[in-house]
Every structure is written in C-alpha cells, then in structure tokens.
Coordinates of C-alpha atoms in Angstrom, one line a residue:
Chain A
X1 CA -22.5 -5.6 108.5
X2 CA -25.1 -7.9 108.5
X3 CA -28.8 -7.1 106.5
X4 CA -30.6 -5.3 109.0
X5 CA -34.0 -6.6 108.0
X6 CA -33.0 -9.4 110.4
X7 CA -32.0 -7.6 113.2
X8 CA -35.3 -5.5 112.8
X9 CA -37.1 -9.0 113.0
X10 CA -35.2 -9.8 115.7
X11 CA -36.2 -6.7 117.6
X12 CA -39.8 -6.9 116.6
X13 CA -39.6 -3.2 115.5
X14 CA -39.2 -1.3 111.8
X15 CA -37.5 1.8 112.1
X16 CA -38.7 4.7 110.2
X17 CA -35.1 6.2 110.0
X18 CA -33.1 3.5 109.4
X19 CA -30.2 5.6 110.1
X20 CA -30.7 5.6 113.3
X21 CA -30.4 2.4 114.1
X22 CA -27.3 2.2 112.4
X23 CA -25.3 5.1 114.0
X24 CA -26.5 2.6 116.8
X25 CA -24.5 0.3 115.9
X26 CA -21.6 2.1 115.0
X27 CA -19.0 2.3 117.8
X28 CA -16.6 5.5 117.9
X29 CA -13.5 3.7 116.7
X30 CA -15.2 3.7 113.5
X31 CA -16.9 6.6 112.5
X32 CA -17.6 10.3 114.0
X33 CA -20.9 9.3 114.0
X34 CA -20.9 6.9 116.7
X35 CA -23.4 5.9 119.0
X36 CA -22.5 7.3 122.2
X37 CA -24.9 10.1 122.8
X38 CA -27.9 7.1 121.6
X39 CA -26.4 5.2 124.7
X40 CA -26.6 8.3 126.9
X41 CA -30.4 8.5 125.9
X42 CA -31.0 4.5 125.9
X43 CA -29.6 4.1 129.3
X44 CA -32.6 6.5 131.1
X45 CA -35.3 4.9 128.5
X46 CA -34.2 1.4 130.4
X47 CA -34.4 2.8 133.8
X48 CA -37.5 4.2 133.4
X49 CA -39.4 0.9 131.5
X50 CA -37.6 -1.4 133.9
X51 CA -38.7 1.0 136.8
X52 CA -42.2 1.0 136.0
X53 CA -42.8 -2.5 135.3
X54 CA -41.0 -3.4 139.0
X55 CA -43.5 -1.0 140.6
X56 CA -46.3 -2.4 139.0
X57 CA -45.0 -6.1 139.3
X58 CA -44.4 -6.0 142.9
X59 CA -46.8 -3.8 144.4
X60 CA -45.4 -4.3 148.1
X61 CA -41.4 -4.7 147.5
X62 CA -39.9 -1.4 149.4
X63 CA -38.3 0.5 147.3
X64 CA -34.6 -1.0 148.2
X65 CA -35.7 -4.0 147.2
X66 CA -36.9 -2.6 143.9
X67 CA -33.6 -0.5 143.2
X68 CA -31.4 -3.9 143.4
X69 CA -33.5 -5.5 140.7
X70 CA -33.7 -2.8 138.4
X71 CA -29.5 -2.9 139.1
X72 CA -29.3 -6.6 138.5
X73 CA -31.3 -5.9 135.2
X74 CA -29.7 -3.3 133.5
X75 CA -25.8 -3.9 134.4
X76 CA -23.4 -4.2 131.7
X77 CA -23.2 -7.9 132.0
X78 CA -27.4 -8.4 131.7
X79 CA -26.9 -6.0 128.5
X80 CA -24.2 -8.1 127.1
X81 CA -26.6 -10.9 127.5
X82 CA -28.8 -8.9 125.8
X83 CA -26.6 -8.4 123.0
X84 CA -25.5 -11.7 122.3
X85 CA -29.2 -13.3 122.0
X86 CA -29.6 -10.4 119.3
X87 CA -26.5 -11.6 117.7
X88 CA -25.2 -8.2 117.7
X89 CA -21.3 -8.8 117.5
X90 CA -22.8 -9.5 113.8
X91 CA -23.9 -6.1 113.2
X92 CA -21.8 -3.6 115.2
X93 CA -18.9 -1.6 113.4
X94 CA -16.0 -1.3 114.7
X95 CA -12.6 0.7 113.5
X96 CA -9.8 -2.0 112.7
X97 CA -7.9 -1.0 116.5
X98 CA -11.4 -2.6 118.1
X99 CA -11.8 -5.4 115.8
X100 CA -9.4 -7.8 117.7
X101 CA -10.2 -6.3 121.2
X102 CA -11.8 -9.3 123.3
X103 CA -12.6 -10.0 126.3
X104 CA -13.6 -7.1 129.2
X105 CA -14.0 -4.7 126.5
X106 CA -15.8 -6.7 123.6
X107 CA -18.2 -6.9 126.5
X108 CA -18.2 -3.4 127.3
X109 CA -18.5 -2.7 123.3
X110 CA -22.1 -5.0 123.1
X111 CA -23.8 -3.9 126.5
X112 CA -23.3 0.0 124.8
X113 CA -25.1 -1.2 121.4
X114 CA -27.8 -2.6 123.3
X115 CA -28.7 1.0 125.0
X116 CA -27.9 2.5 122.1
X117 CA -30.6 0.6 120.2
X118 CA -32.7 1.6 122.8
X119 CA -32.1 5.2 122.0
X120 CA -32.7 4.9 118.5
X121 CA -36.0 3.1 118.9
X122 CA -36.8 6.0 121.2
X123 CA -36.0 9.0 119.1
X124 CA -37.7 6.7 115.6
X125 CA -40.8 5.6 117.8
X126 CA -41.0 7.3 121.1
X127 CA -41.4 5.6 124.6
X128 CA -44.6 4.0 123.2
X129 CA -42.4 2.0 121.0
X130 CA -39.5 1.3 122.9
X131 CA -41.9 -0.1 126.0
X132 CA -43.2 -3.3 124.3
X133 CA -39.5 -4.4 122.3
X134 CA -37.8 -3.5 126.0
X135 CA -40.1 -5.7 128.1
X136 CA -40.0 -8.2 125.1
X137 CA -36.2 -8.5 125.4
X138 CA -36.3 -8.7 129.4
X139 CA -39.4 -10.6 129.6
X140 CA -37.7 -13.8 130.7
X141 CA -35.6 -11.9 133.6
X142 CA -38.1 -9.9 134.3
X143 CA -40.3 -13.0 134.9
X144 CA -37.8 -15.0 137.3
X145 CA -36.4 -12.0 139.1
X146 CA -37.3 -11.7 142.9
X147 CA -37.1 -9.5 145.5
X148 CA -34.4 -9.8 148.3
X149 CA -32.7 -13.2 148.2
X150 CA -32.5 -13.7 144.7
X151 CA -30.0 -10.7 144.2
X152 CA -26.5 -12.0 145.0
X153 CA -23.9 -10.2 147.0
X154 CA -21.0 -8.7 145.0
X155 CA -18.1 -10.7 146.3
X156 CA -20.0 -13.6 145.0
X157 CA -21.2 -11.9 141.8
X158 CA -17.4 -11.6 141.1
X159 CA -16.4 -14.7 141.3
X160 CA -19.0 -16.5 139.7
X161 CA -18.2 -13.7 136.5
X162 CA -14.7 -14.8 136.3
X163 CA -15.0 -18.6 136.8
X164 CA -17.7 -18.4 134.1
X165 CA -15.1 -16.7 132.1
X166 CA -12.4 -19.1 133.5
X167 CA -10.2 -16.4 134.7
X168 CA -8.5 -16.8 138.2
X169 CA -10.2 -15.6 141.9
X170 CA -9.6 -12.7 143.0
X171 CA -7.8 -12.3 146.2
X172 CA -8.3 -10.2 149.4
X173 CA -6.0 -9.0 151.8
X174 CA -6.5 -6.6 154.7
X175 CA -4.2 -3.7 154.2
X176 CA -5.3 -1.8 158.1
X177 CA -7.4 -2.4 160.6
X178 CA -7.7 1.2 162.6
X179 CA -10.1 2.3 165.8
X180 CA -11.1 0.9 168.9
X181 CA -12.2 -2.9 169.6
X182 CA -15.8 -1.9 169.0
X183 CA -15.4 0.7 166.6
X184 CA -12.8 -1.1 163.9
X185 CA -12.5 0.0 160.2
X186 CA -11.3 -2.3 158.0
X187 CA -9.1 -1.1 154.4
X188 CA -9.3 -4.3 152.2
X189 CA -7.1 -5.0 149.0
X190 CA -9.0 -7.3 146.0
X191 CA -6.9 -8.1 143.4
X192 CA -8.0 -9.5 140.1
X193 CA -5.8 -10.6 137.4
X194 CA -7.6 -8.3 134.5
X195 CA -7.0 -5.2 136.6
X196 CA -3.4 -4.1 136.8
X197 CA -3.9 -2.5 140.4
X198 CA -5.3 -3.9 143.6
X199 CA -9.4 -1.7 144.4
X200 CA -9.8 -0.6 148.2
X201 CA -12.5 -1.5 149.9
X202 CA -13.6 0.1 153.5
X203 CA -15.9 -1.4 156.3
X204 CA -16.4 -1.5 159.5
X205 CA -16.1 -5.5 159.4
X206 CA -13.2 -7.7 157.0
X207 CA -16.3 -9.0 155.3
X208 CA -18.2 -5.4 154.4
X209 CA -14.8 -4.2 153.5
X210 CA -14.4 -7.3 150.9
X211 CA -18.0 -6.8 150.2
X212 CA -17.0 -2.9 148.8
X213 CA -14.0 -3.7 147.0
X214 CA -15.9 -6.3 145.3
X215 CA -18.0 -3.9 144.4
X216 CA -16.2 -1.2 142.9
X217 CA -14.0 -3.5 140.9
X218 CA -17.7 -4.9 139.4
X219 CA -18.0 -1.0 138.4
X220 CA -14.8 -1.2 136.8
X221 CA -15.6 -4.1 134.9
X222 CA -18.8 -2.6 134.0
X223 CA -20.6 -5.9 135.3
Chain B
X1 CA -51.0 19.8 155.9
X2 CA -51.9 22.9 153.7
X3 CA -54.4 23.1 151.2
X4 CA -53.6 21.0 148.3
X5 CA -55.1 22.5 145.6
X6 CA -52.9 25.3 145.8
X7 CA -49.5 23.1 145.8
X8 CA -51.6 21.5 142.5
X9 CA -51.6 25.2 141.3
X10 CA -47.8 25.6 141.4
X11 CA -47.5 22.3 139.5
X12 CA -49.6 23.3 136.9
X13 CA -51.2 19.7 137.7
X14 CA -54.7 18.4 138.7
X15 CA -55.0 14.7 139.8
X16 CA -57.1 12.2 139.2
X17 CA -56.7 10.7 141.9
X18 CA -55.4 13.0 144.8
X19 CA -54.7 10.2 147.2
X20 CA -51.5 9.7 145.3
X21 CA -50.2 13.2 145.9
X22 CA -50.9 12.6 149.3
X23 CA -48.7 9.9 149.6
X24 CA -45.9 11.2 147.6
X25 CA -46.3 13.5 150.8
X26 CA -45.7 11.6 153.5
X27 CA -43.0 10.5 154.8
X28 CA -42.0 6.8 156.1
X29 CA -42.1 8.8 159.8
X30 CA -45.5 9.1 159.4
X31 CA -47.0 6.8 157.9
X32 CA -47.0 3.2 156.4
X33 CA -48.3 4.3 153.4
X34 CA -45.3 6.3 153.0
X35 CA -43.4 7.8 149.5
X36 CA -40.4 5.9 149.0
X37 CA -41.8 3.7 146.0
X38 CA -43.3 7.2 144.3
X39 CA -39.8 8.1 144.8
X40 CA -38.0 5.4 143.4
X41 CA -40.6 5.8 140.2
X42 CA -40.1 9.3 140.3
X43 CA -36.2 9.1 139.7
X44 CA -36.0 7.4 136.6
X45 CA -39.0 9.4 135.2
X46 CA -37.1 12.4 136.5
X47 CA -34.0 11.0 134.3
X48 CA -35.2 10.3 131.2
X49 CA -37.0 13.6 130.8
X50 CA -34.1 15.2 131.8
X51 CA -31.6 12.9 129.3
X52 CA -34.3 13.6 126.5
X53 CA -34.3 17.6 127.0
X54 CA -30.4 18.0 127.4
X55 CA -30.1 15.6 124.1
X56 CA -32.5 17.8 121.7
X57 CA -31.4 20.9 123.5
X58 CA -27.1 20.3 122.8
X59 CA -27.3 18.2 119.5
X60 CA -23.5 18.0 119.6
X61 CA -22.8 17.7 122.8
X62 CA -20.7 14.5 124.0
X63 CA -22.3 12.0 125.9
X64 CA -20.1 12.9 128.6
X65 CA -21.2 16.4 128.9
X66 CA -25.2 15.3 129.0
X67 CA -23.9 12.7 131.8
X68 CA -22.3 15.3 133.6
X69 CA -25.0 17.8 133.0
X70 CA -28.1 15.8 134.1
X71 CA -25.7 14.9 137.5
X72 CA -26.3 18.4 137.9
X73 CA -29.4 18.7 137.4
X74 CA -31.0 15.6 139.3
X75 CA -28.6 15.6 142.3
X76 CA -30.2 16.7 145.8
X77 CA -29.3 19.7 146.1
X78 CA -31.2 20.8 143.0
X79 CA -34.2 18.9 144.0
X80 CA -34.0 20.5 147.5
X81 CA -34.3 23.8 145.4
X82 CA -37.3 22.7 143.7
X83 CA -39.1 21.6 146.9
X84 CA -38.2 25.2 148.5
X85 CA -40.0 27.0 145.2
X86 CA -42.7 24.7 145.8
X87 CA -42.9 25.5 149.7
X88 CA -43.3 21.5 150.1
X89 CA -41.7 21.9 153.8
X90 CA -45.4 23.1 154.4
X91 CA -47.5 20.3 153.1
X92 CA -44.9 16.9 153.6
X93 CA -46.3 14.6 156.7
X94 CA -43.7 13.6 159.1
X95 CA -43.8 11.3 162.1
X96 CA -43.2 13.0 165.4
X97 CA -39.4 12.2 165.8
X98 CA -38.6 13.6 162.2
X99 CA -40.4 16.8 162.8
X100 CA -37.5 18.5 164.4
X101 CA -34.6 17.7 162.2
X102 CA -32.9 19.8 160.3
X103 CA -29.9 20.4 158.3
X104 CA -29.1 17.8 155.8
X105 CA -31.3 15.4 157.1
X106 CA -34.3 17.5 156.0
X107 CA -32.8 18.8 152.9
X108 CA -33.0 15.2 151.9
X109 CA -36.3 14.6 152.8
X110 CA -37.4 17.0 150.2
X111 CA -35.2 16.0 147.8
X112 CA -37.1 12.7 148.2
X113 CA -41.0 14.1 148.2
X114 CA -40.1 16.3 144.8
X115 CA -39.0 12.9 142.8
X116 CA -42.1 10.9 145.1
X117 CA -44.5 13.8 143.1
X118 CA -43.3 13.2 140.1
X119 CA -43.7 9.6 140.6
X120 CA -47.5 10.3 141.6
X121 CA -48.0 12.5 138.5
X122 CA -46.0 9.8 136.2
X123 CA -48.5 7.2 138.2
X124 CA -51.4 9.5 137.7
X125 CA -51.2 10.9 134.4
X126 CA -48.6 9.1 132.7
X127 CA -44.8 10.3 131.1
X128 CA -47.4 12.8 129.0
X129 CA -48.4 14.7 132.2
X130 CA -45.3 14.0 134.0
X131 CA -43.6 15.6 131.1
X132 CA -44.4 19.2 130.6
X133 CA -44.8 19.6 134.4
X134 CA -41.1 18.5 135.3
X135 CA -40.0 20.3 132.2
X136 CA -41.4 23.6 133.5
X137 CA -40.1 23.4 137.2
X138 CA -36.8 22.7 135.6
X139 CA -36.9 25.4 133.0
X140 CA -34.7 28.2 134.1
X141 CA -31.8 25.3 135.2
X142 CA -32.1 24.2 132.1
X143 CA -32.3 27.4 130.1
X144 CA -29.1 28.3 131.9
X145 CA -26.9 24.8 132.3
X146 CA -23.9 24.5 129.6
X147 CA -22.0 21.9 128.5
X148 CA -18.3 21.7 129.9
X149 CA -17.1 24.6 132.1
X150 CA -20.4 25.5 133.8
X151 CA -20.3 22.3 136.0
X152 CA -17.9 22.6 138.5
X153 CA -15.3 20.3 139.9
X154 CA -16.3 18.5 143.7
X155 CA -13.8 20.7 145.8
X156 CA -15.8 23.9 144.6
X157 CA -19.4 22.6 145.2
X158 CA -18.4 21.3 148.3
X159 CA -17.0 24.2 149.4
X160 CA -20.2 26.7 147.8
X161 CA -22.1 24.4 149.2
X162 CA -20.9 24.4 153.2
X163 CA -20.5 28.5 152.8
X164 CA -24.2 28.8 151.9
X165 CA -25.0 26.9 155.1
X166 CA -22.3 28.3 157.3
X167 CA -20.4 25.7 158.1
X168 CA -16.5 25.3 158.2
X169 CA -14.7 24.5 154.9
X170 CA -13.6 21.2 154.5
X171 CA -10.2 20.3 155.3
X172 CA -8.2 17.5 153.5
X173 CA -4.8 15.9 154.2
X174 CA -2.3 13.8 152.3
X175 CA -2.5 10.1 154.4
X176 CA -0.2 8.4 152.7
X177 CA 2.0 8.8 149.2
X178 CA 3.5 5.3 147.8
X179 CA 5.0 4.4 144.3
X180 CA 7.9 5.9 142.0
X181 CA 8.4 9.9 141.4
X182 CA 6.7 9.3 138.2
X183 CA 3.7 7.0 139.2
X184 CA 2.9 8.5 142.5
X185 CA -0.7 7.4 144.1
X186 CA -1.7 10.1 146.5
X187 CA -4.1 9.1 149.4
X188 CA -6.2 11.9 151.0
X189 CA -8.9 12.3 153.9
X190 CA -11.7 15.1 153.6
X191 CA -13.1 15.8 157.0
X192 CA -16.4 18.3 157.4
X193 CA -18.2 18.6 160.6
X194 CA -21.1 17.2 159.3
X195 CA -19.2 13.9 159.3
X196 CA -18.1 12.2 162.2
X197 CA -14.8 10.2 160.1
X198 CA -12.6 11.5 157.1
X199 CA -13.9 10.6 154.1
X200 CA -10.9 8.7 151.9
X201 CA -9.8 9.5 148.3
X202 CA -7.4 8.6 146.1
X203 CA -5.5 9.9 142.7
X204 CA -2.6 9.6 140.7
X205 CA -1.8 13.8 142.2
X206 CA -2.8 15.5 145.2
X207 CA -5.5 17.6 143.6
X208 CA -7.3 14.1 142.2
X209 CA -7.3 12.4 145.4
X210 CA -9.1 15.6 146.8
X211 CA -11.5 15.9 144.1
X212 CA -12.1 12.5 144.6
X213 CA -12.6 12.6 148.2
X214 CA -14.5 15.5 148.0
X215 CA -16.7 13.7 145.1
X216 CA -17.8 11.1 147.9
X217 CA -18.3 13.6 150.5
X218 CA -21.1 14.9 148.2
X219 CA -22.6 12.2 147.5
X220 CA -22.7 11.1 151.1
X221 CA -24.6 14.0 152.2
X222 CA -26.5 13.8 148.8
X223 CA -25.6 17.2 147.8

C-alpha cells in the first residue's frame, strides 16, 4: 500500500486513528476487517453534506430538482471519479481473487473506498471534519451542477457510460404492448453486453418504458 | 392550526425562529411557502442520525443488516407513526382540496411534515439540535429493532399492513414462467385495491417474484 501521509495530504485531513482510515481502504476480500460497515456510515454523511449545501445553494430549486442533483452527485460513477483523482486504486487492499477484477467491479470496488473514507473521517473527526474535505472533493461538481436541464436522462446516461468505456449500445426491444388505444402499457427489453440477461422496463409510452429499463440496469451497474 | 408551543413541548424543541416550524407545516395545498425542501433536508438528516445510532448501537452488525434496519426505520409508515404520537394531523396546513383525503394519501402527508420538522430543527439549530430530538422520538424503535430476523420479508408487511387498515389481502398470480426446469424465471402480478393495475415482479421461484412484487407495492404506497 502506498504511504498514507500522501493520501492524508491529498484529502486535506490527519486522522487521529490512523486505523481507521485504513480498514477504509481495506476491501472484504482481503481482510475480516473490511470496510463495509465505514461505507454504510459514509454513504448518509454524503447525503446529508451534499443535501445541505444544495438547499443552501439553490434557495428556490423545488425539492425534485434538488433530489436529482444530489443523485447525479453521489452515484457510483461520480464516486469512482472521486476515487481516481485521489489515486486510490494505489492505496486500496484487495485479497488476490480481486486483484485482477477490472472493469464494472474495479469501479464498484473505488466508489465503496470513497464512502468509506468518508466514514472514517466521520467517526476520527465528526461531521465538522468530514464537511469541509467533502465539499473540497465535490467543489468543482458542486460548482457547475444545475438544476433541471443539466441532469441527463438515463437512456442517455447509459450510453454515453459505455461508449466512454467503449463497450457496445445497448439495445431495446418491446416485448408487449397491452390495454386500450389510450390507455397502452408498454414492457421493454434493454440488453447490454456486461449483463448476461435482458432488464424490463414498463411505461405507459415505448419511450418511458426504455427510459425505466435504462434505469434499472444503471442501478445494476451501480452508475 | 393548534397552539405551537405545545407541539414544541413534545419535541423537546424551542426555535429560534418559529417561522420555520411553520412551514415545515404546511403543505404545498396550502401554501407557496410550502414544506417540501424542509423535507428533502430533513431525509438525509433523518438518515445519517439514524445510520450513526444503529452503527454504535450493533458494533458487529453487517452493513447489510444496518441497511436493512434503517429501511425500517425511515420508511413511511414509521414516520406516519411518529406524526400520530406527535398529533401533527392537528397543527399541518392544507389547501381546501387536500383537507378531505384520507387513506394513504394522508398517511403520506405526514410522513412528509415529520422529515420537513426535522429539516426546520436541522435548519434551525443545526445536526446538534436535530440530534438528540430525532434520537428521542425514535427511542423505543430503536431500543427494540434487531439485526436480521426482526425485519420482516415484503409479503408479511404488506399483508400486516392492509389488515391494520382493513382492506383485502393482496392477491398475486404467476403471469408467465419461461426458461429450463433448472433456471426457471417466474413472473408474478400483486394486485391490492388500493391500486388500480397489478404491480409486476419477478424471481428466479415463485416466492421471489412475490416478494419482489410485493417489495414494489410498498414502496408505491410508501409504506
């Protein structure tokens, strides 16, 4: 692992019990004490700051607008971010079954360390400590973020994830259309080559239905 | 509205400014100046003093159990529960048309005022006041909550829930089966009279595709 001095620099925060910021960076495959339950904790202590500085930052956005930003700013692929301007695939341990995982789950692996670092700065420093480094490491999407237009929809937030990560577009089909001219329901297939089986999605148009599956297979990405 | 010093008694909180109180009162029905960003504040406050409670109190719980364990304890239903010990169906401001509904539709309403308040008192007095004053309406749910067995499975709270309200159980039915003996996918519908359509699930048995179904069925009518 590398020193920690310079992750601590990089975080802008010395931890009194360097231990925890260690069993933050320890992943389950390679020790019993892993970091899961300091992601648990990490992942409220980001909805909370992120909360709070929305409200305050956008004193008239309605509160659906406000949800969607904090959701654009703490999902797994804005904490991988995250992670890789910490340079934390450096740091993390992994047990030797993990160390050649890539891909989906490397991503899935970093976004957890970066909650989990949260925790640990909140149990070492309390929320008064963990405020300041959070808003520090967001500050640049927390500056450009924008109510409304700015958050995209999730059929094209999937494929603009896998054409950065030059994997194939996923494809829809319409599985059955059901109900009355005016009253249709759409069942929609999207299939995506780093899922082995085809997500449903439901609407009461083709496109809402797309919109869904896209959706849920985001969640099962952890995008 | 009822005298609000007395609803200040049964939080155990004064404000500083009472004008946010009154507005984590009032519903968008009634005024412009309505609750919905308090309430949106008011969730994550609501989850991270929850997640920080459940972590100290079950130092060897799984993350998976504290997950599962502050669902319980944040979900509407429980919320509902705390607005009826608070008798906040006297003091919330509706418009007109809202003043007659009932049912679900007003169960959620104060769902939604209890997490508004606790915005206001996050607002007012920060996570300091916020803290001990959730921590004390929670206190018997979270004296009592255990890891593991005690939460139940969605089948059973859906169908506790409906019998506490008189309403017929649920009834589900297998839609449509598909794939090999051994890699069957079952699909299911859930109907309740409170819904107008089935609500869809799916599972790898019969008993998954209902919990699942009956998983969504909760959270659609924010139980």
């Amino acid at each position: 692992m590398a020193d920690l001095n310079r992750l601590q620099k990089s975080l802008g925060y010395q931890f009194q019990r360097l231990e925890l910021l260690e069993q933050a960076l320890t992943h389950r495959s390679a020790n019993s004490r892993h970091n899961e339950r300091l992601e648990y904790l990490g992942d409220a202590v980001l909805g909370v700051v992120i909360a709070e500085d929305l409200f305050h930052r956008f004193p008239k956005a309605p509160e659906g607008d406000m949800t969607r930003m904090r959701a654009t700013l703490v999902r797994g692929v804005t904490l991988a971010e995250v992670a890789r301007e910490l340079s934390l695939g450096e740091y993390i341990r992994l047990g030797s079954g993990e160390l050649k995982s890539g891909g989906f789950r490397r991503e899935s692996i970093l976004a957890d360390a970066v909650e989990a670092i949260l925790g640990a700065v909140f149990l070492d420093g309390g929320i008064e400590a963990c405020k300041p480094l959070l808003l520090n490491l967001w500050k640049q999407r927390l500056d450009t973020i924008e109510p409304g237009a700015g958050q995209k929809d999730p059929k094209t937030r999937l494929q603009e994830w896998l054409q950065a990560r030059k994997k194939p577009l996923p494809t829809y089909e319409v599985i059955t259309v059901t109900g009355d001219a005016h009253n249709q329901k759409f069942t929609v297939h999207c299939q995506v080559s780093a899922l082995e089986e085809p997500v449903m999605g439901e609407g009461s148009s083709r496109r809402k239905a797309e919109q869904e599956a896209a959706g849920k297979v985001l969640e099962i990405l952890q995008v």
